[in-house]
Short mmCIF file of C-alpha atoms in Angstrom, two decimals:
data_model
loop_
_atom_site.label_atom_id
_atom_site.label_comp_id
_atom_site.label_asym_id
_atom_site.label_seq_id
_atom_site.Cartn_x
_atom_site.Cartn_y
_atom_site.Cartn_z
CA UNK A 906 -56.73 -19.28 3.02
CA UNK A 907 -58.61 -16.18 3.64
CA UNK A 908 -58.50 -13.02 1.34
CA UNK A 909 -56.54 -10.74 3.80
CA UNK A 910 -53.80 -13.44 3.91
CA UNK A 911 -53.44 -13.33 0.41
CA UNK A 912 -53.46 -9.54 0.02
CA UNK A 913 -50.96 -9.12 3.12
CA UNK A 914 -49.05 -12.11 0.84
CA UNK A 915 -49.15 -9.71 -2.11
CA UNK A 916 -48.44 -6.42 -0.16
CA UNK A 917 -45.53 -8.31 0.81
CA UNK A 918 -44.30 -9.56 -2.42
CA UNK A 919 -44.79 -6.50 -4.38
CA UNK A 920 -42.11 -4.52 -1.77
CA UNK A 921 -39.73 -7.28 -2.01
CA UNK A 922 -39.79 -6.86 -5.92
CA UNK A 923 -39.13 -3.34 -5.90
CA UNK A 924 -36.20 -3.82 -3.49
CA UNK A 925 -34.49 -6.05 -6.12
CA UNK A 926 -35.21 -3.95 -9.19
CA UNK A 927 -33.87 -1.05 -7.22
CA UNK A 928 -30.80 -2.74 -5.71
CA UNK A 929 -30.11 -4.10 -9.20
CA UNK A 930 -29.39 -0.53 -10.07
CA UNK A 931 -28.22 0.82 -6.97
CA UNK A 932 -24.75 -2.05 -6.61
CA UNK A 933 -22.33 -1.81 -9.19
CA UNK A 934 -22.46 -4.82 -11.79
CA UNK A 935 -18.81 -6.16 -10.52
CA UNK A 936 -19.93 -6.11 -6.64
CA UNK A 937 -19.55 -9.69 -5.54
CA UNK A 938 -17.58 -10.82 -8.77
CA UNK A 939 -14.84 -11.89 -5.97
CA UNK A 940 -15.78 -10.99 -2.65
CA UNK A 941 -17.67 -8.97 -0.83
CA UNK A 942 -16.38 -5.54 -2.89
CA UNK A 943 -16.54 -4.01 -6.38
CA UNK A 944 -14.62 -6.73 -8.60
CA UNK A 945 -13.61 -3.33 -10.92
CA UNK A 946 -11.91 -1.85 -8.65
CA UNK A 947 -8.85 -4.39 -8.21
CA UNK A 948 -8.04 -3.26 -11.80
CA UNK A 949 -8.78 0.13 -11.57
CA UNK A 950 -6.21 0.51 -8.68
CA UNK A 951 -3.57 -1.81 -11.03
CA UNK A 952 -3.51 0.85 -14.00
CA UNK A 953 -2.45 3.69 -12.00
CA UNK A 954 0.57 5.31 -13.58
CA UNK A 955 3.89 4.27 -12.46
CA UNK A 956 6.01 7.15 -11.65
CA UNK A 957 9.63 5.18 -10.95
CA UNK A 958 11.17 4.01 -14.11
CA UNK A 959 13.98 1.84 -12.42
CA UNK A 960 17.63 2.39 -12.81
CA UNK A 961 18.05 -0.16 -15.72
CA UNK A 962 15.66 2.26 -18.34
CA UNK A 963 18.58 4.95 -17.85
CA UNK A 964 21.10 2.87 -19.13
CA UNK A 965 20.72 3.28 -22.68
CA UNK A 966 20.88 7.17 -22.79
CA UNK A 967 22.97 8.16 -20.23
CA UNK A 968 26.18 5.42 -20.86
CA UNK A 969 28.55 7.63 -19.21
CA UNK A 970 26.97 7.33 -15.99
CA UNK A 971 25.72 4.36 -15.97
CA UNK A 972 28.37 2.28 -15.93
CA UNK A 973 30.36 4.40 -13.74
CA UNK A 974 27.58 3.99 -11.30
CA UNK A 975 27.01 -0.06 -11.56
CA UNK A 976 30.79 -0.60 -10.59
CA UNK A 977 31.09 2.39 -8.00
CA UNK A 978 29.87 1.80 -4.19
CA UNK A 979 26.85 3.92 -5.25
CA UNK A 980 25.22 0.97 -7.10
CA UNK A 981 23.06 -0.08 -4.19
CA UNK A 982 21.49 3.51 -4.68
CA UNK A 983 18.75 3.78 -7.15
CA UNK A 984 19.09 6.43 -9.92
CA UNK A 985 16.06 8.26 -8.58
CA UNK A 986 16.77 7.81 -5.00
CA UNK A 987 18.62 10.81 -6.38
CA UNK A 988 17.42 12.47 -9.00
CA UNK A 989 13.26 11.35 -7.99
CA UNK A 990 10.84 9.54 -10.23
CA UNK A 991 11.49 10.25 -13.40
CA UNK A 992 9.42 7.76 -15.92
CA UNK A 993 7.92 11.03 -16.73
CA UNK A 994 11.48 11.79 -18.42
CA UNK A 995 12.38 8.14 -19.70
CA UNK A 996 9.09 8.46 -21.59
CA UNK A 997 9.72 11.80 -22.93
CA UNK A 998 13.64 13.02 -22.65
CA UNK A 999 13.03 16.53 -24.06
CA UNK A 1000 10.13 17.29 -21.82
CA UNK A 1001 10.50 19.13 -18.78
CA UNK A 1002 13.65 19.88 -17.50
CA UNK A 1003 15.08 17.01 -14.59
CA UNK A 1004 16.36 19.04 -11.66
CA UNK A 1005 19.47 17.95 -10.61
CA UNK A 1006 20.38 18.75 -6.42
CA UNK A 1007 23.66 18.33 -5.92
CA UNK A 1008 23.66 20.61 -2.44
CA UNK A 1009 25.66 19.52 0.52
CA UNK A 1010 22.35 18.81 2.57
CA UNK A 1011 21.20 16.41 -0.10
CA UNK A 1012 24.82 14.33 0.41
CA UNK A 1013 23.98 14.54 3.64
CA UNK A 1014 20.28 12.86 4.14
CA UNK A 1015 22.02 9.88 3.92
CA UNK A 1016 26.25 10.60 4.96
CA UNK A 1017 25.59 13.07 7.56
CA UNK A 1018 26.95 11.62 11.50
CA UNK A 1019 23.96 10.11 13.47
CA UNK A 1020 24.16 8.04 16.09
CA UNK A 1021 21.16 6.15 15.01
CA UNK A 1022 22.81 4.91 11.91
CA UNK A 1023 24.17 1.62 11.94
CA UNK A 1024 28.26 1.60 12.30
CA UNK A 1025 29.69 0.50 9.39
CA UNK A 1026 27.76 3.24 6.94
CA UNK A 1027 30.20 5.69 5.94
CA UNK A 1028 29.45 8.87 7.62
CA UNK A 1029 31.36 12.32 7.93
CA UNK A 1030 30.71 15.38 9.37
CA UNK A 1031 28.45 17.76 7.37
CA UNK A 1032 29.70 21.11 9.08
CA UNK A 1033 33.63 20.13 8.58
CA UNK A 1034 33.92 17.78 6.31
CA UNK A 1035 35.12 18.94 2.73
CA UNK A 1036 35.40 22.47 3.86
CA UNK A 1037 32.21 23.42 2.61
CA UNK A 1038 32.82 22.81 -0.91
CA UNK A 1039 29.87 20.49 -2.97
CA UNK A 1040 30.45 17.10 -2.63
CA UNK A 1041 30.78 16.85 -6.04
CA UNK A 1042 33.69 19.23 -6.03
CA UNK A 1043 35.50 16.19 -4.57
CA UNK A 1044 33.63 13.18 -5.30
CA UNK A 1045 31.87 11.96 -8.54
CA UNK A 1046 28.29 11.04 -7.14
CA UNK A 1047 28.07 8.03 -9.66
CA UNK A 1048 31.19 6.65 -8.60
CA UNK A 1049 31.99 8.37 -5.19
CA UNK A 1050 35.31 6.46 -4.12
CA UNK A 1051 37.72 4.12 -5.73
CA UNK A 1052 37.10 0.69 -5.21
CA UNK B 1467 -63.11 -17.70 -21.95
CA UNK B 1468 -64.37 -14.81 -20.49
CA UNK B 1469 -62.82 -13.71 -17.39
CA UNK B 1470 -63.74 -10.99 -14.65
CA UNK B 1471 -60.95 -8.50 -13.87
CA UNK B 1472 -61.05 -9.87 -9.91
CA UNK B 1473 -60.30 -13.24 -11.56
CA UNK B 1474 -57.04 -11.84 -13.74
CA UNK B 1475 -55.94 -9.70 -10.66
CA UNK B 1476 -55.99 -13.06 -8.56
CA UNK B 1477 -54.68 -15.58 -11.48
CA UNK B 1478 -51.94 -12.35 -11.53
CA UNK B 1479 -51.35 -12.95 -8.00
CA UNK B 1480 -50.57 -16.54 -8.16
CA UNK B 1481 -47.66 -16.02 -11.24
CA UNK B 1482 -45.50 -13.40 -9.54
CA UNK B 1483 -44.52 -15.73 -6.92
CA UNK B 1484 -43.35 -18.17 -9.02
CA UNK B 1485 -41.64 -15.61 -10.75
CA UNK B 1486 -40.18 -14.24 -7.92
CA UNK B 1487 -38.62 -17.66 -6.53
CA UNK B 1488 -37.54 -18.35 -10.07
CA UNK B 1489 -35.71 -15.34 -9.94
CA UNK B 1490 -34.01 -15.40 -6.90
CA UNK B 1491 -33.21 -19.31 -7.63
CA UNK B 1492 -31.18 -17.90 -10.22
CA UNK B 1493 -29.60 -15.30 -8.49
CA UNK B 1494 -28.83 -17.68 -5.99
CA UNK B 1495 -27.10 -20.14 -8.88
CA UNK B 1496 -25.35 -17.24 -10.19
CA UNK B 1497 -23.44 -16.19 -6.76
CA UNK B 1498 -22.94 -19.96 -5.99
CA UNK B 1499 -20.80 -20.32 -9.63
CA UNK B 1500 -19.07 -16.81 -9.07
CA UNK B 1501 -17.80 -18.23 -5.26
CA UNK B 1502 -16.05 -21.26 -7.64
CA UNK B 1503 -14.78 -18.81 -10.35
CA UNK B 1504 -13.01 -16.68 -7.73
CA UNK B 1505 -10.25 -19.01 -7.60
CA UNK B 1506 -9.64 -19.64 -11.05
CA UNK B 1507 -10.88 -16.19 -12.40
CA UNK B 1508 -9.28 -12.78 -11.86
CA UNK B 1509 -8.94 -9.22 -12.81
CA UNK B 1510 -6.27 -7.48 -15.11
CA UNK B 1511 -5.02 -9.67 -18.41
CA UNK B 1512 -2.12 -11.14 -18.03
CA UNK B 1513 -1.41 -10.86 -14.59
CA UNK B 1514 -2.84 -13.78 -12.10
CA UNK B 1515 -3.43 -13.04 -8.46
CA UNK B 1516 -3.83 -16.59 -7.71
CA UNK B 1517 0.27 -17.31 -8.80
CA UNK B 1518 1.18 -14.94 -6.09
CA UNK B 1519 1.24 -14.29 -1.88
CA UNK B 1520 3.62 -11.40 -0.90
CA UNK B 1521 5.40 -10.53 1.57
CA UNK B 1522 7.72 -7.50 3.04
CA UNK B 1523 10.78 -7.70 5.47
CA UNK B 1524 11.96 -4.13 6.93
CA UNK B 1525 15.52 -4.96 7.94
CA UNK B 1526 16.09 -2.44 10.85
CA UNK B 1527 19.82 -3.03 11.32
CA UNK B 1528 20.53 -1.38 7.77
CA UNK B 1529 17.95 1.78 7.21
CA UNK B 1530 20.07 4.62 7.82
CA UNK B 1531 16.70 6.76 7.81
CA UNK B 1532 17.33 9.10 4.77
CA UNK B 1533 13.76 8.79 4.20
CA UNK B 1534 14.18 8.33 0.16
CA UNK B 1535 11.23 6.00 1.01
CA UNK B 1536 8.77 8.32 2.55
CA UNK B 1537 9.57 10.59 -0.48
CA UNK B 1538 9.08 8.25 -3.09
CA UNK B 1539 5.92 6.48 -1.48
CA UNK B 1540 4.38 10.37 -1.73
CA UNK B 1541 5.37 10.80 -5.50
CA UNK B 1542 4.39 7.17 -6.77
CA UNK B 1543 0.86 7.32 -5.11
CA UNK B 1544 -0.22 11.04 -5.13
CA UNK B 1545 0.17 10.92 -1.08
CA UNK B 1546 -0.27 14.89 -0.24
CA UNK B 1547 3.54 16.10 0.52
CA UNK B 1548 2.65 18.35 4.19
CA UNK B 1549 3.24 16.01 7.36
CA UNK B 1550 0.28 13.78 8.93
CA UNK B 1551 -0.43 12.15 5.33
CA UNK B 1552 1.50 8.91 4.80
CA UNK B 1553 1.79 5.71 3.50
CA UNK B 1554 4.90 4.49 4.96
CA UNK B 1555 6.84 6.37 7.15
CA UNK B 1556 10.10 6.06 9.23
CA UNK B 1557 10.17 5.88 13.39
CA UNK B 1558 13.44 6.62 15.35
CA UNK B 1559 13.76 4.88 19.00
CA UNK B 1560 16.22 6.17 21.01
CA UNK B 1561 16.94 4.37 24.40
CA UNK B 1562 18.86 6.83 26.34
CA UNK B 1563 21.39 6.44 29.26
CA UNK B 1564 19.73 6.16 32.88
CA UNK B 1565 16.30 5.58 31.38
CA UNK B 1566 13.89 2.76 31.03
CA UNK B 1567 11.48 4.29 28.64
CA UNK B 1568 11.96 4.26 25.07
CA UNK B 1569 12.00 7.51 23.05
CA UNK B 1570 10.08 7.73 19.59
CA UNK B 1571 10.19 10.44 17.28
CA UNK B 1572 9.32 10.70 13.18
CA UNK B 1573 9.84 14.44 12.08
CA UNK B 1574 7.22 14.81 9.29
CA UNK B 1575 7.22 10.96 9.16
CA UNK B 1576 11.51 11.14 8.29
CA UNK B 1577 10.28 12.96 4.64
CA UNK B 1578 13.22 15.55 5.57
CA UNK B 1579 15.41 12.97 7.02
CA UNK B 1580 16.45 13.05 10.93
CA UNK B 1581 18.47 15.88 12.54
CA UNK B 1582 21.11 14.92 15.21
CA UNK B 1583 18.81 15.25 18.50
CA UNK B 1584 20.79 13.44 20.89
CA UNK B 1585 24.71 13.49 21.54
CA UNK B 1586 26.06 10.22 20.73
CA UNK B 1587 27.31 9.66 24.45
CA UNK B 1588 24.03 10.23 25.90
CA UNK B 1589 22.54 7.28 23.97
CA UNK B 1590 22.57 3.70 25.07
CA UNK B 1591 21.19 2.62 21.92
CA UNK B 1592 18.77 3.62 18.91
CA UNK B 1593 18.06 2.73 15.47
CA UNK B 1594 15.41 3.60 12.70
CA UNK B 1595 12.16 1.47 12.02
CA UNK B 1596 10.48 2.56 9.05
CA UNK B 1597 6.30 1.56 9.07
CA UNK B 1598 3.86 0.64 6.43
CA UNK B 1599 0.67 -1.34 6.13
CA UNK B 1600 0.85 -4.52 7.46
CA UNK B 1601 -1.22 -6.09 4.61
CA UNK B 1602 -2.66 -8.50 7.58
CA UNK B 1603 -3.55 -11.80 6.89
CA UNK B 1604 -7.04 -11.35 9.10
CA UNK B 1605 -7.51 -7.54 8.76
CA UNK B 1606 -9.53 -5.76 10.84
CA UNK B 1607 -9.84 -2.86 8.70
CA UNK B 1608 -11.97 -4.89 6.40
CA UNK B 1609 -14.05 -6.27 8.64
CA UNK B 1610 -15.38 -2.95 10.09
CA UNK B 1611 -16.17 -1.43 6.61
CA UNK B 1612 -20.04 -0.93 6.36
CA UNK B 1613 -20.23 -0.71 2.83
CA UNK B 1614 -17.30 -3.18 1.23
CA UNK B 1615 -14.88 -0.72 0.19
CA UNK B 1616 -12.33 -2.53 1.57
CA UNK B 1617 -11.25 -5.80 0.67
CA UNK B 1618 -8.13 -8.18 0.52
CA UNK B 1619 -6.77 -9.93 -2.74
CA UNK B 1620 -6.26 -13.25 -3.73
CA UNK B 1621 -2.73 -12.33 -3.38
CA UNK B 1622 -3.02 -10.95 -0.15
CA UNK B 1623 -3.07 -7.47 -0.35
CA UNK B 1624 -5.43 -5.10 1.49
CA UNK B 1625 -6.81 -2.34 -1.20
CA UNK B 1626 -9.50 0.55 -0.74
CA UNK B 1627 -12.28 1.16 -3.49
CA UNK B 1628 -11.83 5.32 -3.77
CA UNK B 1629 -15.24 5.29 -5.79
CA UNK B 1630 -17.10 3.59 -3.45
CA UNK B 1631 -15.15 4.67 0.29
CA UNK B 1632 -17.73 6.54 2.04
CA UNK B 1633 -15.12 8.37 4.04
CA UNK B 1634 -16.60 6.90 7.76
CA UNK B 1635 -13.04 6.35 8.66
CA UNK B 1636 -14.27 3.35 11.04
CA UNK B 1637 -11.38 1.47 8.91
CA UNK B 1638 -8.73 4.32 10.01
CA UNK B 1639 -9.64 3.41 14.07
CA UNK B 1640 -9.93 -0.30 13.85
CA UNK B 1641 -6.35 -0.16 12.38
CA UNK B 1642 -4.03 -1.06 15.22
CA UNK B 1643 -0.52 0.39 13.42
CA UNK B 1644 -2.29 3.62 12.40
CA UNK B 1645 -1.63 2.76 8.75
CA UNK B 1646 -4.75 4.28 7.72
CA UNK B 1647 -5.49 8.37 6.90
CA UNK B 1648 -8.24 9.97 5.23
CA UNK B 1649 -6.70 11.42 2.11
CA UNK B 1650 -7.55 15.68 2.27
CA UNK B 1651 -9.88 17.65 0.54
CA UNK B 1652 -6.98 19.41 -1.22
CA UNK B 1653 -5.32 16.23 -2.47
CA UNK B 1654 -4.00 16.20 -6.35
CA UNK B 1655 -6.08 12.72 -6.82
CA UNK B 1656 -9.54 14.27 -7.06
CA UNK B 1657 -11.16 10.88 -7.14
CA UNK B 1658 -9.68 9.79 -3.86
CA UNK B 1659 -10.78 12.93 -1.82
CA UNK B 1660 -12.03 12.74 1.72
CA UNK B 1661 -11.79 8.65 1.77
CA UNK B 1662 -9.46 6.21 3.71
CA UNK B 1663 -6.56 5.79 1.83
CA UNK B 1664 -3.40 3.65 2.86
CA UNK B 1665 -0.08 1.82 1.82
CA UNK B 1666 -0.87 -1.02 -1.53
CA UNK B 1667 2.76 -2.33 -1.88
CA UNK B 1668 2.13 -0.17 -4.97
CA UNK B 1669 -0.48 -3.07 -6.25
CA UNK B 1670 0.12 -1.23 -9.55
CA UNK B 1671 3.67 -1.74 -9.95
CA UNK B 1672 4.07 -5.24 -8.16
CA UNK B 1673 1.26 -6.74 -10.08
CA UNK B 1674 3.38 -5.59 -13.27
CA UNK B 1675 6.66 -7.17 -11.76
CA UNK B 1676 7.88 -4.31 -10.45
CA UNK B 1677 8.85 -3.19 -6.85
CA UNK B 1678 7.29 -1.28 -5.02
CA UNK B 1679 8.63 2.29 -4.66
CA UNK B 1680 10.07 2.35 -1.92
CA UNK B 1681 11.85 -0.81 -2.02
CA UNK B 1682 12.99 1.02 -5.25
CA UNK B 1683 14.97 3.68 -3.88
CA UNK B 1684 16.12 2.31 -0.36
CA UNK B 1685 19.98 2.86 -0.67
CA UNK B 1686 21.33 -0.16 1.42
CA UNK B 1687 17.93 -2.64 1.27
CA UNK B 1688 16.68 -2.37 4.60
CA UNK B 1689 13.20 -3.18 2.91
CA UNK B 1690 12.66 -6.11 1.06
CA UNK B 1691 9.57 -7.20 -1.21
CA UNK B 1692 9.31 -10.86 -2.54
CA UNK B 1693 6.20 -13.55 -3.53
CA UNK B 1694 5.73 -16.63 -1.18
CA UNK B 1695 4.51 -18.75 -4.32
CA UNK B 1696 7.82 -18.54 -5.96
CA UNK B 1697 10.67 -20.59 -4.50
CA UNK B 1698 13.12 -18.74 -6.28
CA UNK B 1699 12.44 -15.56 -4.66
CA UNK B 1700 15.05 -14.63 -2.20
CA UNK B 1701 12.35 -13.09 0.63
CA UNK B 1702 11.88 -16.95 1.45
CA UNK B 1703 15.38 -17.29 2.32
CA UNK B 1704 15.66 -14.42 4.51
CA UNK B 1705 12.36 -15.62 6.28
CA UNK B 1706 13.91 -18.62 6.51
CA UNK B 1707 17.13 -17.49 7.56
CA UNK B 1708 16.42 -15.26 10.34
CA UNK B 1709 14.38 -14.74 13.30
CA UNK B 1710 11.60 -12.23 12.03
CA UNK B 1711 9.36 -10.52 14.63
CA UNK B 1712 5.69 -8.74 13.12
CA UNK B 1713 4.83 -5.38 15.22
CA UNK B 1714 1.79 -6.23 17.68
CA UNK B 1715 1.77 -9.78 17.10
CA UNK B 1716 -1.14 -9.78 19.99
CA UNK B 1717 -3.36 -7.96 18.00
CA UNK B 1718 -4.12 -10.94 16.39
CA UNK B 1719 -3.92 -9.73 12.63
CA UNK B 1720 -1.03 -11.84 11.40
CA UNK B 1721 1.15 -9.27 9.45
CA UNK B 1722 2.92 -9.72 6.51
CA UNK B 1723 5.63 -7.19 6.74
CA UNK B 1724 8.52 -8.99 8.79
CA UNK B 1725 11.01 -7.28 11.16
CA UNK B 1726 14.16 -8.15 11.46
CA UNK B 1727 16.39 -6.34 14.25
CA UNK B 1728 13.91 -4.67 16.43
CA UNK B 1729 13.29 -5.48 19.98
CA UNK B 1730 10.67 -7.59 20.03
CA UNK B 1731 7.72 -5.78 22.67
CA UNK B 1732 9.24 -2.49 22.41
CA UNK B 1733 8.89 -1.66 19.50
CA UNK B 1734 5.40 -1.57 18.27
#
């Protein structure tokens, strides 16, 4: 072997070190532990905070309405389909205040007519129905008709 | 033994490559072993991705488009609140008298709900599809990503690394259901700004046994979230049950959200 082999040889080598050392320090420790990502971020992403509490962590403190609400034809609708997330509030009840909105518009996201909504779904007409009272005037939202 | 410093400098020369191979024989070991760990290894304590495949059926017939789901997406994942930012959002198609061509419409993705557009005699038919990621079994999303920022789970869930996105949005193009946005500048989650952000299934709440969000709050369960591995789980009886159709099934991506109700090529 001649010398300039073994210096081009060397040249070579030395570059190919110095990419490792600084790759090592350049790709995250946990890149590769799974795939071809960062292995840290899978649990990074599953401790975000969750914001919707569920209906069931209500139960306990507000008794009157649950169980007015789990026999009523409003039990398919979640507690914070209505009132929004609110884990905020099952974690700390005498925090901020929950808003409540019990406006004719908000009845109506879901009861107002529309021709896109399937048949059977109960719907009324916003401008007429009720006269323009609240809905709640007339119906209890947690238990909003008899049977 | 006395030694010239040519002599070291060439005795030097012949250890490093030995070295070298040594090193990357290792390396090479250690990548080998983690490729066998990945199936019985996993992230996050208690909770083991390898127990669990999911899956998501939008029943069409029942979503009254209220769009309690586009709201509750926003809040649960820090999804900005104006329109053209979303997760999941809800489409009306409205196939009017006299006409062949299909009418779509989302006002601010159905956040605000749908105002009456059409009179009811005018229409021959319409109904509400509500969107979301497709979690594809063979994503293309991932496959464009330069740097590995996004990825699928072992239980089959396509995530985005915010810390290492570098906001190229080649991922938001190669997307064929446009599930993809780049999350603003002004967005409350500093950490995510100006990278591609998208739908999870709320990875952090299903991988704690919840629901996702907006599953959650639908009023009359047009959206439906259950886990393949467990018999028990009713989303393998209504996939059993019913004649599903995925959006774009020519795409080639094999979706795992399920639609039952919609018209097949039209709707897409």
């Amino acid at each position: 072997m001649r010398k300039i082999h073994v210096r081009v040889a060397m040249v070579y080598i030395v570059i190919a070190i110095i990419f490792l050392i600084v790759r090592s320090f350049i790709v995250p420790p946990s890149f590769g532990e799974y795939g071809w990502y960062r292995g840290d971020s899978v649990s990074e992403i599953m401790n975000l905070s969750v914001k919707h509490a569920g209906s069931y962590s209500c139960s306990n403190c507000h008794q009157t309405e649950y169980k007015a609400w789990t026999t009523g034809k409003h039990s398919t609708v979640n507690c914070e389909s209505c009132h929004g997330p609110l884990k905020y509030h099952v974690d700390d009840p005498g925090g901020s205040k929950v808003e409540v909105n019990a406006t004719r518009e908000f009845c109506g996201l879901c009861h107002n007519e529309n021709p896109s909504r399937p048949e059977g779904f109960p719907q009324i007409n916003l401008e007429s129905h009720g006269n323009g009272f609240t809905c709640v005037t007339c119906h209890n939202p947690h238990y909003p008709w008899f049977d | 033994m006395k030694s010239t410093r040519r002599e070291f400098i060439k005795n030097f020369g012949k250890i490093i490559p030995v070295v070298f191979f040594g090193l990357s024989f290792k390396k090479f070991i250690e990548t080998v072993s983690a490729k066998e760990n990945a199936s019985t290894h996993h992230p996050g304590g208690d909770y083991d991705w390898n127990q669990h495949y999911y899956a998501f059926v939008v029943d069409s017939t029942k979503c009254i488009g209220c769009g309690r789901c586009v709201v509750a997406c926003k809040e649960e994942n820090d999804v900005p609140k104006e329109p053209f930012y979303f997760r999941t959002w809800v489409e009306r198609y409205v196939w009017l008298n006299g006409e062949e061509e299909v009418k779509v419409d989302s006002p601010n993705g159905g956040f605000n709900g749908f105002p009456v557009i059409y009179d009811e005699k005018e229409i021959r038919k319409s109904y509400y599809v509500p969107k979301l990621c497709n979690q594809c079994d063979r994503p293309p999303c991932v496959q464009v990503c330069p740097v590995g920022a996004t990825y699928k789970t072992n239980d089959g869930v396509v995530l985005v690394d915010e810390k290492y996105c570098i906001g190229c949005r080649y991922c938001i193009q190669a997307c064929p259901y446009g599930a993809r946005y780049l999350y603003p500048k002004h967005g409350e989650r500093e950490p995510r700004r100006n990278t591609a952000d998208k739908c999870t299934w709320c990875y952090h709440r299903i991988t704690k046994g919840l629901k996702p969000a907006c599953v959650e709050v639908c009023p009359v369960g047009a959206r439906k979230f259950g886990d393949l591995k467990n018999p028990d789980d009713e989303i393998n009886r209504i996939l059993d049950e019913n004649r599903v159709d995925v959006l774009k099934p020519e795409a080639g991506t094999r979706p795992k959200v399920f639609y039952l109700g919609i018209d097949g090529a039209e709707v897409r």
